[in-house]
């Protein structure tokens, strides 16, 4: 039962990141109209670094695809982790109202990393 739940959660998590990454290139989801002013300033500053959003988009797409499949989920979780840390820090400091979405996603990523910890051990030995 735990494996089935993990698969469904991983599938939804991966699809969400694939969607977010594709949106960075195709811009098919407009930003919300009620976005806080501080968040608009932060996003404007981030957009000034022209290479950053494509890099994040590629990491989200690749990480999301890898996250879906059990064999590559551990690698996908590591690829998405820096993106999730950035999302969490931005949400906490600029728009705490987004924690309802960001925190569960962060916890899912941590859960998958913990579930696959034996795969990471050879890297630190």
Short mmCIF file of C-alpha atoms in Angstrom, two decimals:
data_model
loop_
_atom_site.label_atom_id
_atom_site.label_comp_id
_atom_site.label_asym_id
_atom_site.label_seq_id
_atom_site.Cartn_x
_atom_site.Cartn_y
_atom_site.Cartn_z
CA UNK A 1 0.00 0.00 0.00
CA UNK A 2 2.87 2.38 0.84
CA UNK A 3 4.39 1.83 -2.62
CA UNK A 4 1.08 2.63 -4.33
CA UNK A 5 0.67 5.84 -2.34
CA UNK A 6 4.27 6.81 -3.07
CA UNK A 7 3.73 6.15 -6.79
CA UNK A 8 0.58 8.29 -6.98
CA UNK A 9 2.16 11.11 -4.97
CA UNK A 10 5.33 10.90 -7.08
CA UNK A 11 3.34 10.96 -10.31
CA UNK A 12 1.40 14.06 -9.28
CA UNK A 13 4.55 15.73 -7.93
CA UNK A 14 6.48 14.96 -11.13
CA UNK A 15 3.67 16.18 -13.39
CA UNK A 16 3.41 19.39 -11.37
CA UNK A 17 7.11 20.10 -11.86
CA UNK A 18 7.02 19.16 -15.55
CA UNK A 19 4.13 21.61 -15.97
CA UNK A 20 5.97 24.36 -14.06
CA UNK A 21 9.12 23.80 -16.12
CA UNK A 22 7.27 23.85 -19.45
CA UNK A 23 5.53 27.05 -18.41
CA UNK A 24 8.93 28.73 -18.05
CA UNK A 25 9.44 28.21 -21.79
CA UNK A 26 5.90 28.38 -23.21
CA UNK A 27 4.27 30.90 -20.82
CA UNK A 28 0.80 29.35 -21.05
CA UNK A 29 -0.17 30.08 -17.41
CA UNK A 30 -0.46 33.78 -16.61
CA UNK A 31 0.69 34.94 -13.17
CA UNK A 32 -2.13 35.37 -10.66
CA UNK A 33 -3.74 38.81 -10.55
CA UNK A 34 -3.63 38.94 -6.75
CA UNK A 35 0.11 38.26 -6.42
CA UNK A 36 1.63 40.27 -3.54
CA UNK A 37 3.61 43.35 -4.56
CA UNK A 38 6.76 42.03 -2.86
CA UNK A 39 6.53 38.83 -4.92
CA UNK A 40 6.18 40.86 -8.12
CA UNK A 41 9.38 42.74 -7.23
CA UNK A 42 11.23 39.50 -6.52
CA UNK A 43 10.04 37.91 -9.77
CA UNK A 44 11.07 41.04 -11.67
CA UNK A 45 14.54 40.84 -10.15
CA UNK A 46 14.82 37.14 -10.95
CA UNK A 47 13.78 37.78 -14.56
CA UNK A 48 16.70 40.22 -14.91
CA UNK A 49 19.04 37.22 -14.70
CA UNK A 50 18.22 35.96 -18.18
CA UNK A 51 19.75 32.49 -17.79
CA UNK A 52 18.16 31.64 -14.43
CA UNK A 53 14.58 30.82 -15.44
CA UNK A 54 15.56 28.54 -18.33
CA UNK A 55 17.95 26.71 -15.99
CA UNK A 56 15.22 26.28 -13.36
CA UNK A 57 12.79 25.19 -16.08
CA UNK A 58 15.15 22.51 -17.36
CA UNK A 59 15.79 21.29 -13.80
CA UNK A 60 12.04 21.12 -13.16
CA UNK A 61 11.31 19.21 -16.38
CA UNK A 62 14.19 16.74 -16.02
CA UNK A 63 13.65 16.33 -12.27
CA UNK A 64 9.90 15.89 -12.74
CA UNK A 65 10.34 13.19 -15.38
CA UNK A 66 12.91 11.33 -13.26
CA UNK A 67 10.71 11.70 -10.14
CA UNK A 68 7.83 9.79 -11.76
CA UNK A 69 9.71 6.53 -12.35
CA UNK A 70 10.73 4.47 -9.29
CA UNK A 71 14.12 3.55 -10.73
CA UNK A 72 15.15 7.20 -11.21
CA UNK A 73 13.09 8.83 -8.42
CA UNK A 74 16.11 9.26 -6.12
CA UNK A 75 17.98 11.26 -8.77
CA UNK A 76 14.88 13.31 -9.60
CA UNK A 77 14.46 14.18 -5.92
CA UNK A 78 18.05 15.47 -5.76
CA UNK A 79 17.63 17.53 -8.94
CA UNK A 80 14.43 19.13 -7.64
CA UNK A 81 15.76 19.73 -4.10
CA UNK A 82 17.60 23.03 -4.87
CA UNK A 83 14.51 24.30 -6.70
CA UNK A 84 12.33 23.38 -3.72
CA UNK A 85 14.72 25.08 -1.29
CA UNK A 86 14.49 28.24 -3.40
CA UNK A 87 10.70 28.00 -3.52
CA UNK A 88 10.54 27.51 0.26
CA UNK A 89 12.89 30.41 1.03
CA UNK A 90 11.04 32.73 -1.34
CA UNK A 91 7.67 31.68 0.02
CA UNK A 92 8.70 32.08 3.65
CA UNK A 93 10.35 35.48 3.18
CA UNK A 94 8.14 37.09 0.53
CA UNK A 95 4.73 35.39 0.31
CA UNK A 96 3.93 33.21 3.36
CA UNK A 97 0.40 32.64 2.01
CA UNK A 98 1.95 30.19 -0.49
CA UNK A 99 3.14 27.83 2.25
CA UNK A 100 -0.04 25.78 1.89
CA UNK A 101 1.29 24.58 -1.48
CA UNK A 102 5.06 24.85 -1.04
CA UNK A 103 5.36 23.04 2.30
CA UNK A 104 3.60 19.80 1.24
CA UNK A 105 5.69 19.70 -1.94
CA UNK A 106 8.87 20.20 0.07
CA UNK A 107 7.84 17.45 2.50
CA UNK A 108 7.10 15.06 -0.38
CA UNK A 109 10.57 15.72 -1.78
CA UNK A 110 12.16 15.12 1.63
CA UNK A 111 10.07 11.94 2.07
CA UNK A 112 11.35 10.54 -1.23
CA UNK A 113 14.93 11.44 -0.33
CA UNK A 114 14.58 9.65 3.02
CA UNK A 115 12.94 6.63 1.35
CA UNK A 116 15.91 6.39 -1.04
CA UNK A 117 18.69 7.23 1.43
CA UNK A 118 20.48 3.91 0.81
CA UNK A 119 21.03 4.96 -2.82
CA UNK A 120 22.88 8.10 -1.70
CA UNK A 121 25.23 6.39 0.76
CA UNK A 122 27.84 5.35 -1.85
CA UNK A 123 28.30 9.03 -2.75
CA UNK A 124 29.40 9.96 0.75
CA UNK A 125 31.50 6.91 1.61
#
